Short mmCIF file of C-alpha atoms and ligand atoms in Angstrom, two decimals:
data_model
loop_
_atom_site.label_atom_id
_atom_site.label_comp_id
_atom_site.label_asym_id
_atom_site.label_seq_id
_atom_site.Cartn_x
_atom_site.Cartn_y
_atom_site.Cartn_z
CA UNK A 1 -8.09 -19.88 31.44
CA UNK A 2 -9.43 -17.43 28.47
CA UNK A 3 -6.01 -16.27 28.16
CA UNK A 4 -4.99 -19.93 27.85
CA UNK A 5 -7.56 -21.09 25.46
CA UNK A 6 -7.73 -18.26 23.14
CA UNK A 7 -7.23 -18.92 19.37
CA UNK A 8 -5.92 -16.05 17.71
CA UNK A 9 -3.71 -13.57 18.90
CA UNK A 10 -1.93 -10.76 16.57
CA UNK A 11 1.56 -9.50 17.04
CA UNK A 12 3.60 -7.02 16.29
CA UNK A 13 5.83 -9.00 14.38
CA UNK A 14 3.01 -9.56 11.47
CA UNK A 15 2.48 -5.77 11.11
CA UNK A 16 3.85 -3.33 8.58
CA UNK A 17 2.95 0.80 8.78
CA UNK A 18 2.42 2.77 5.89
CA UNK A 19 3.95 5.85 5.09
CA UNK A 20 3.38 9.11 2.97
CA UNK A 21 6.46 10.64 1.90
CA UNK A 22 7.06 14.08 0.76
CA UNK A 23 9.60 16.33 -0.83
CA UNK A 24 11.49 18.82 0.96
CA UNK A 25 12.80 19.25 4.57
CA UNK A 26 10.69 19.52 7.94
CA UNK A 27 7.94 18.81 7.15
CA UNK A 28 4.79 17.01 8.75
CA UNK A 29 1.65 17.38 7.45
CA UNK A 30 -1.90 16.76 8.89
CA UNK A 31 -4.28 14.42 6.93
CA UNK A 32 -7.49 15.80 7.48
CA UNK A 33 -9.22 12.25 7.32
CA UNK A 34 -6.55 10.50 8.89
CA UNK A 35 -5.83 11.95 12.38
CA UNK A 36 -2.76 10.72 13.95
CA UNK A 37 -1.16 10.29 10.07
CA UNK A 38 1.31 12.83 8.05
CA UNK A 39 2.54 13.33 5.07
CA UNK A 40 6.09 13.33 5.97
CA UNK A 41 9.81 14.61 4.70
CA UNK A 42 12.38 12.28 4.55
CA UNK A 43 14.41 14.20 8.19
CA UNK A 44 10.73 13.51 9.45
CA UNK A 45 10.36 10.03 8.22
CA UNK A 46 13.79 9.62 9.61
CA UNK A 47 13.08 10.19 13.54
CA UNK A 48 9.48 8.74 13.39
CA UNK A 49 11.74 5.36 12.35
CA UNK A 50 13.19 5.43 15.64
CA UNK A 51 10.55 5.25 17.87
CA UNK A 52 9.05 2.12 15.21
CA UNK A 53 11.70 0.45 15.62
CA UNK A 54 11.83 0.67 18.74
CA UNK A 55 8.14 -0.39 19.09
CA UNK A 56 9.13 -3.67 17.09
CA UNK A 57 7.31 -2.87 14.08
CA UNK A 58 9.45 -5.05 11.65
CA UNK A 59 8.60 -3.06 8.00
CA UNK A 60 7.16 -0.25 6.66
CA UNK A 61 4.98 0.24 3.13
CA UNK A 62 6.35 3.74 1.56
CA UNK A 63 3.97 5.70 -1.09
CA UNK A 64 5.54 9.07 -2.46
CA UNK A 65 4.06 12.13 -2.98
CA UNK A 66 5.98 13.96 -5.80
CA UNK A 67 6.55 17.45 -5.03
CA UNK A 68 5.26 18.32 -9.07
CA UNK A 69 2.06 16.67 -8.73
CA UNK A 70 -0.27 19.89 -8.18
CA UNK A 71 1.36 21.72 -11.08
CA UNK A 72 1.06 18.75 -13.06
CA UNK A 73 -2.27 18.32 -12.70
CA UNK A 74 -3.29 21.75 -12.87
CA UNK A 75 -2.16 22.00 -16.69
CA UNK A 76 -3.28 18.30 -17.72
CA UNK A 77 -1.09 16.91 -19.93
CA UNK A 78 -1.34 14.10 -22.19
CA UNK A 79 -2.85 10.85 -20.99
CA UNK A 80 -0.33 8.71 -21.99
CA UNK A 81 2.39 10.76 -19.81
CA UNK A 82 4.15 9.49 -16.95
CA UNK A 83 6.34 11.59 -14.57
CA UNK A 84 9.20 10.48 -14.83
CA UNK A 85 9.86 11.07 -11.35
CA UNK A 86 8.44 7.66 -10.14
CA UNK A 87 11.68 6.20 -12.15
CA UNK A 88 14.41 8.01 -11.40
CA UNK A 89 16.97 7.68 -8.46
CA UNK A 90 16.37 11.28 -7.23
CA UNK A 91 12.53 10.79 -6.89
CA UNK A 92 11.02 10.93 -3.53
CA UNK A 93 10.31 6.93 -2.83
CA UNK A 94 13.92 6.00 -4.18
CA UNK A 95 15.62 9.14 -1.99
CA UNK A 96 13.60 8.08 0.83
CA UNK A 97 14.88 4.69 0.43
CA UNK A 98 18.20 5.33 0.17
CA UNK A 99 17.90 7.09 3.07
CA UNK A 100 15.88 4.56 5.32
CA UNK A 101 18.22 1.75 4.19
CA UNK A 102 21.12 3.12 5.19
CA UNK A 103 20.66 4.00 9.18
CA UNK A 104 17.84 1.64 9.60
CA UNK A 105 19.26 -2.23 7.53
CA UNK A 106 17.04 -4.22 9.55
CA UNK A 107 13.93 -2.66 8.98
CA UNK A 108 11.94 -4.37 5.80
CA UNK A 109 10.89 -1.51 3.35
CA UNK A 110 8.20 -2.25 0.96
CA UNK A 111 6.81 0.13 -1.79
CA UNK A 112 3.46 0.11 -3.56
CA UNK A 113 4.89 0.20 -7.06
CA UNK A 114 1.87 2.16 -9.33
CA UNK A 115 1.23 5.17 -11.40
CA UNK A 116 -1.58 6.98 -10.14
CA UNK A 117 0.55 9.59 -8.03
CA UNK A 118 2.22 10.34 -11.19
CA UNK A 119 -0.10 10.62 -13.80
CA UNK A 120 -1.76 13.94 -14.64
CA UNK A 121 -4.95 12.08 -14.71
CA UNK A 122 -4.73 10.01 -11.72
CA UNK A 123 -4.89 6.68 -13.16
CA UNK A 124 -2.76 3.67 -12.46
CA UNK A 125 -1.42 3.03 -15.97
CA UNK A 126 -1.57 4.84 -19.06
CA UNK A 127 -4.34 6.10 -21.12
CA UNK A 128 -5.39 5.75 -24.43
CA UNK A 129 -5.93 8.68 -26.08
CA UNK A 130 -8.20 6.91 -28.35
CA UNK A 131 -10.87 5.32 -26.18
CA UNK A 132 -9.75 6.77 -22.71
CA UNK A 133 -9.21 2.33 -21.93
CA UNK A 134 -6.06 1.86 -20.28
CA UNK A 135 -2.95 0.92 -21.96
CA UNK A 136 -2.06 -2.39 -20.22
CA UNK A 137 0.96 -3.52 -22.18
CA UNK A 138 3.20 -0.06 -21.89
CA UNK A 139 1.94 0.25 -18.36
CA UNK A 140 3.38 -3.06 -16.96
CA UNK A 141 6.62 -1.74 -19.00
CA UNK A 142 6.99 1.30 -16.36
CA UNK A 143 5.87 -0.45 -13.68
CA UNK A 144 8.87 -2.72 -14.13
CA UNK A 145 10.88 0.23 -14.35
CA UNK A 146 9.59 1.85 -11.22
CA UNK A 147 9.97 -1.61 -9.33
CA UNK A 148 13.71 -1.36 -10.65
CA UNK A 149 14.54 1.51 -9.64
CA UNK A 150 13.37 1.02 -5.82
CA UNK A 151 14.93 -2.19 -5.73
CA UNK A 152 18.23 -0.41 -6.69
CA UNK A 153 17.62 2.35 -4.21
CA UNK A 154 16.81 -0.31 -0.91
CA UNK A 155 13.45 -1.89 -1.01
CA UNK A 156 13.31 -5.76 -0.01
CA UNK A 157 9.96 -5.92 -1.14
CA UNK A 158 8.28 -4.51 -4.17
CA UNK A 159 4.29 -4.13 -4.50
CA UNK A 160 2.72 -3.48 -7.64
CA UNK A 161 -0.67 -2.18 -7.08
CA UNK A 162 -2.13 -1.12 -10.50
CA UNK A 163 -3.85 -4.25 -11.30
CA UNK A 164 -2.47 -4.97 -14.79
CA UNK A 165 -2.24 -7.69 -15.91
CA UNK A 166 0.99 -9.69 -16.39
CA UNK A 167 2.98 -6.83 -14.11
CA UNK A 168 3.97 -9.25 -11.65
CA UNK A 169 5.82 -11.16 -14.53
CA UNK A 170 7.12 -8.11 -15.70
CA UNK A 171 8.48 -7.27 -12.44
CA UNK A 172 9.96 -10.45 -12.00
CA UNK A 173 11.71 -10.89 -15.08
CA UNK A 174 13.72 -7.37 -15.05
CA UNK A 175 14.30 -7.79 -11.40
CA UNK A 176 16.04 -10.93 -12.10
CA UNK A 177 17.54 -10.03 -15.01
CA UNK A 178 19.37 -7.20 -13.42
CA UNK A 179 20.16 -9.20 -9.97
CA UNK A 180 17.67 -8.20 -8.09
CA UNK A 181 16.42 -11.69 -7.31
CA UNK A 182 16.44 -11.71 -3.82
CA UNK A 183 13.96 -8.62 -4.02
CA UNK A 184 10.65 -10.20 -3.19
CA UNK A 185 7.32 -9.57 -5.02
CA UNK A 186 3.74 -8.76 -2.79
CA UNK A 187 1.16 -8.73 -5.24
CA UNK A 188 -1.95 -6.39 -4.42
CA UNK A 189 -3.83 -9.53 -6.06
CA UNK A 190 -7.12 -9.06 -4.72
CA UNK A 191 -7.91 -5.20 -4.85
CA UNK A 192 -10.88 -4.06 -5.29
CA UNK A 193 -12.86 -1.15 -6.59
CA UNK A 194 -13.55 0.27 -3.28
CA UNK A 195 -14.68 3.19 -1.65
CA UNK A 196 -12.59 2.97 1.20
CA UNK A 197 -9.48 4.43 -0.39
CA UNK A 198 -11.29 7.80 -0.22
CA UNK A 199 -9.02 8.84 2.37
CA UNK A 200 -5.74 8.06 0.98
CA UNK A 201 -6.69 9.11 -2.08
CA UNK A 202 -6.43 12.26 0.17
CA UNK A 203 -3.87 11.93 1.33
CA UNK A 204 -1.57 11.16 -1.46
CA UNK A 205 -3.72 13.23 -3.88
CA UNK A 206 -4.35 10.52 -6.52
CA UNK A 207 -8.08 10.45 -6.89
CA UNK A 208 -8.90 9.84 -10.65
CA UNK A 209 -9.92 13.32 -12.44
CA UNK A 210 -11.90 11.26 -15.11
CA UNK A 211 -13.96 7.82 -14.74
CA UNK A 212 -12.97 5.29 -11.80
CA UNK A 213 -10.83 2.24 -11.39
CA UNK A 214 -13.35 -0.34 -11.72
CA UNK A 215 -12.00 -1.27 -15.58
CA UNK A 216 -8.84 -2.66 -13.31
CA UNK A 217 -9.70 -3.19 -9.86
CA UNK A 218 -12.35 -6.32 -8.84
CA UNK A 219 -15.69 -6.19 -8.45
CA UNK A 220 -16.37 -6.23 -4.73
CA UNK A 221 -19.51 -8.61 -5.99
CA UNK A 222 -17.13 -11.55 -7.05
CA UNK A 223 -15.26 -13.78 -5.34
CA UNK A 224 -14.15 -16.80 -8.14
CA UNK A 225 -12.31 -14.05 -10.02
CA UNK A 226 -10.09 -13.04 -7.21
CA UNK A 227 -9.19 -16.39 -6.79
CA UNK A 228 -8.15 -16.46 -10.52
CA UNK A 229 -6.10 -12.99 -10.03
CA UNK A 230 -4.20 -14.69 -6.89
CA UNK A 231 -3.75 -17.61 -8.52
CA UNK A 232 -2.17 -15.85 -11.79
CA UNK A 233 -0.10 -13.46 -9.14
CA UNK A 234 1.44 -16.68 -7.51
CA UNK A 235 2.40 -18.31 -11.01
CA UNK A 236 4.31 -15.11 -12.41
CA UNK A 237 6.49 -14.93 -9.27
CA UNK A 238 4.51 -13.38 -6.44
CA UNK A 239 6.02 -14.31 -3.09
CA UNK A 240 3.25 -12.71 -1.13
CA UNK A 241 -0.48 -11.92 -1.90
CA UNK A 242 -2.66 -9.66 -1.11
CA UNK A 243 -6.25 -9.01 -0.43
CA UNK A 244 -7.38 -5.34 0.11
CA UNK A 245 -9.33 -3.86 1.64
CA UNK A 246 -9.40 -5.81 4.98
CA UNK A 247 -12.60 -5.20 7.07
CA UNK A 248 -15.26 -5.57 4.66
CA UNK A 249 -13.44 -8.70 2.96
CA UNK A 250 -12.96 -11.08 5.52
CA UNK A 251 -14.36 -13.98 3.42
CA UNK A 252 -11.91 -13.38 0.79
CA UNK A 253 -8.93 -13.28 3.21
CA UNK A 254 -10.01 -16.86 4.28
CA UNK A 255 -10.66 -17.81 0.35
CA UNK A 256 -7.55 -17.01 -0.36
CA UNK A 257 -5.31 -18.73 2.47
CA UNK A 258 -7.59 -22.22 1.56
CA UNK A 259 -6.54 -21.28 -1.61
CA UNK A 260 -3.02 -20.28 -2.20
CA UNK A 261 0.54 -21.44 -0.28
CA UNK A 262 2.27 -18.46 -0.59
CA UNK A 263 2.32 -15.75 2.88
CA UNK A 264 -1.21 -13.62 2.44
CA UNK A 265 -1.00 -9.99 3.50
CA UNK A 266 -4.29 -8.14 4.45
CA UNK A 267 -4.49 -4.05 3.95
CA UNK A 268 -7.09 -2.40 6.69
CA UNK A 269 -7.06 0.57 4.55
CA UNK A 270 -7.40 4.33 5.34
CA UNK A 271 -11.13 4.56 5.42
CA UNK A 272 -11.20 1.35 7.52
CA UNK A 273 -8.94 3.84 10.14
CA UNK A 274 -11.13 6.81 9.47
CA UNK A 275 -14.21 5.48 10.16
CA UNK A 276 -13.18 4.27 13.67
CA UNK A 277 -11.17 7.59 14.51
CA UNK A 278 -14.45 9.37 13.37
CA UNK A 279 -16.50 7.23 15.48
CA UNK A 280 -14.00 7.15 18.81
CA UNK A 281 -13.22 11.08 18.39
CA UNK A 282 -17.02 11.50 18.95
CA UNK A 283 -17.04 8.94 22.16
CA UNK A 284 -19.03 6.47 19.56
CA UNK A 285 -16.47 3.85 19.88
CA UNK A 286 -13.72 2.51 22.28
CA UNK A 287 -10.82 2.80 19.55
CA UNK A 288 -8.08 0.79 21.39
CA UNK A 289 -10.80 -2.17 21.55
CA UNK A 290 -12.56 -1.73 18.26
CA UNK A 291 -9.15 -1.69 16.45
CA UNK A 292 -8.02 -4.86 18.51
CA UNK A 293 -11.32 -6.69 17.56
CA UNK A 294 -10.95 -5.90 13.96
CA UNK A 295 -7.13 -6.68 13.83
CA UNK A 296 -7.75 -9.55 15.47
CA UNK A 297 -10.80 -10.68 13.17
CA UNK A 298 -8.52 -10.17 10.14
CA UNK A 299 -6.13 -12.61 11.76
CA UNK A 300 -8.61 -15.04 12.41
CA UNK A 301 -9.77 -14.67 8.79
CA UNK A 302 -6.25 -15.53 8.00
CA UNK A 303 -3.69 -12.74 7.43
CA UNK A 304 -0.26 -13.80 7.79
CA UNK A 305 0.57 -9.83 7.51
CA UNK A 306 -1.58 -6.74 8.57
CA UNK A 307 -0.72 -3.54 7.27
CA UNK A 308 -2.42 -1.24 9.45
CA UNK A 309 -1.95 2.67 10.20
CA UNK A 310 -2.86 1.60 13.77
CA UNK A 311 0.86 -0.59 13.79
CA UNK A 312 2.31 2.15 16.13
CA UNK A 313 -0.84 2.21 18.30
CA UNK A 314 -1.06 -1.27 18.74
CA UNK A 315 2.55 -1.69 19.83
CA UNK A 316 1.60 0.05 22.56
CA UNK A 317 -1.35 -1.51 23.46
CA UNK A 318 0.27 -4.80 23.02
CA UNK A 319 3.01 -3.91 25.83
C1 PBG B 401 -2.58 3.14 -5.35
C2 PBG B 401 -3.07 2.73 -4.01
C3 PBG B 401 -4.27 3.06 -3.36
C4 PBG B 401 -4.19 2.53 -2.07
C5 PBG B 401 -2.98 1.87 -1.97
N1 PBG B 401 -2.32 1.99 -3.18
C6 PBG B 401 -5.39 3.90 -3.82
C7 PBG B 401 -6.25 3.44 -4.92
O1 PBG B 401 -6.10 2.37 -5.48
O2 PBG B 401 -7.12 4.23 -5.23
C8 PBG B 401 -5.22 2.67 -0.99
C9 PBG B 401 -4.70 2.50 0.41
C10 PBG B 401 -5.62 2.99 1.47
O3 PBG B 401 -6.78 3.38 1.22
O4 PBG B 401 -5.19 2.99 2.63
N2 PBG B 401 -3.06 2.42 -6.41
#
């Protein structure tokens, strides 16, 4: 009769896993903050694909870690340089891609489209030498370029994540311009200056070495101007929104779907995982039932989409 009456349920089918991908060959490496998640090489990346899809997990969310990052940030150069690695068709997300698309066609392969991994800085768009303010106008301009580029190598879906302004236009426009309009747009449109990347920052190494994001990313104190941001996503072409992080945003996952028409993705992001592995590795929590509760609460909020490092996990459990 509970079983029968319940209201919300989560599924597999509405879950994507993120990935961290790295250069070179065999290689699988431990994130200290993220137990149970790896950095991974693309023969790695490979053979964990086969057990997810055989778990049913329909897509995956790539970021890369390029293999020059530590030397690059070791000898800071300029602000306004990119590397331009997160272009080209031999960096790690497009190789990856190519790579993925190929033995797995079915699976959907989304990218977080964004600078910070590639600056020397750690930023998500250029700086301005100048002031230190970030150059919005020259970022979106790479951005489009990176979101080209995986497009060309195998990604269905493209997600900027910088938070500049206009980039989902930009995106758009040079995606459709060079035929890439069935390549679909998810818009990190509600992100916000939180402290629960600290873990992936980690993880991919992308921690800023000067100031914060909060100049880009939204106040975790407003809620009107998120709506604004997901509205302006949805007119320049998004085809799926966003609202990140997950736990501690509930209310602005239901804003938005009484909001906006368009599929809403939620991100439980890593410190939302690391906090619960923390607390369950000391006996503090029951992880399988914490992490169904707060799935399930971001479904009831109303996520369409969950992208969750717990997908694999909760295939399981959901068996
Ligand atoms: C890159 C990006 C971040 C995350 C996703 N894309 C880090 C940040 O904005 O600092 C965080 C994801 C997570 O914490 O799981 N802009």
């Amino acid at each position: 009769m509970r079983e029968l009456a319940a209201e919300f349920r989560i599924s597999i089918e509405d879950m994507i896993l993120p990935y961290f991908v790295v250069g070179g060959k065999n290689k699988k490496e431990k994130i200290p903050s993220m137990p149970g998640i790896y950095r991974l090489s693309i023969d790695y990346l490979l053979k964990d694909l086969d057990s997810v899809q055989k778990l049913g997990i329909p897509g995956i969310l790539l970021f890369g870690i390029p293999p020059e990052q530590k030397l690059k940030t070791e000898n800071m150069k300029p602000l306004s340089e990119v590397n331009p690695a997160v272009y080209s068709k031999n960096g790690i997300v497009q190789r990856a891609l190519y790579a993925i698309k190929k033995r797995f066609p079915e699976l959907v392969l989304i990218t977080d489209v964004c600078l910070c991994g590639y600056t020397a800085h750690g930023h998500c768009g250029i700086v301005k030498i100048k002031n230190h303010t970030i150059d919005n106008d020259s970022t979106i301009e790479i951005l489009a370029k990176v979101a080209l580029s995986h497009a060309e190598s195998g990604a269905d879906i493209v997600a900027p994540s910088a938070m500049m302004d206009g980039e989902v236009l930009a995106i758009r426009k040079t995606l459709d311009k060079n035929g890439f309009d069935n390549v679909a747009i998810m818009g990190y449109s509600a992100k916000y200056a939180s402290s629960f990347y600290g873990p992936f920052r980690e993880a991919a190494g992308s921690s800023p070495r000067f100031g914060d994001r909060k100049s880009y990313q939204m106040d975790y104190r407003n809620l009107n101007e998120t709506i604004r941001e997901v509205d302006q996503d949805i007119k320049e072409g998004a085809d799926i929104v966003m609202v990140k992080p997950a736990l501690a945003y509930l209310d602005v996952i239901r804003a938005v779907k009484e909001s906006s028409n368009v599929p809403l993705a939620a991100y439980s992001v890593s410190g939302e995982y690391s906090m619960v592995k923390a607390a369950s590795e000391k006996g503090w929590l029951e992880e399988k039932k914490a992490v169904l509760e707060i799935l399930t609460s971001i479904k009831r909020a109303g996520a369409d989409i969950i992208i969750t490092y717990w997908a694999k996990d909760v295939a399981k459990w959901l068996k």
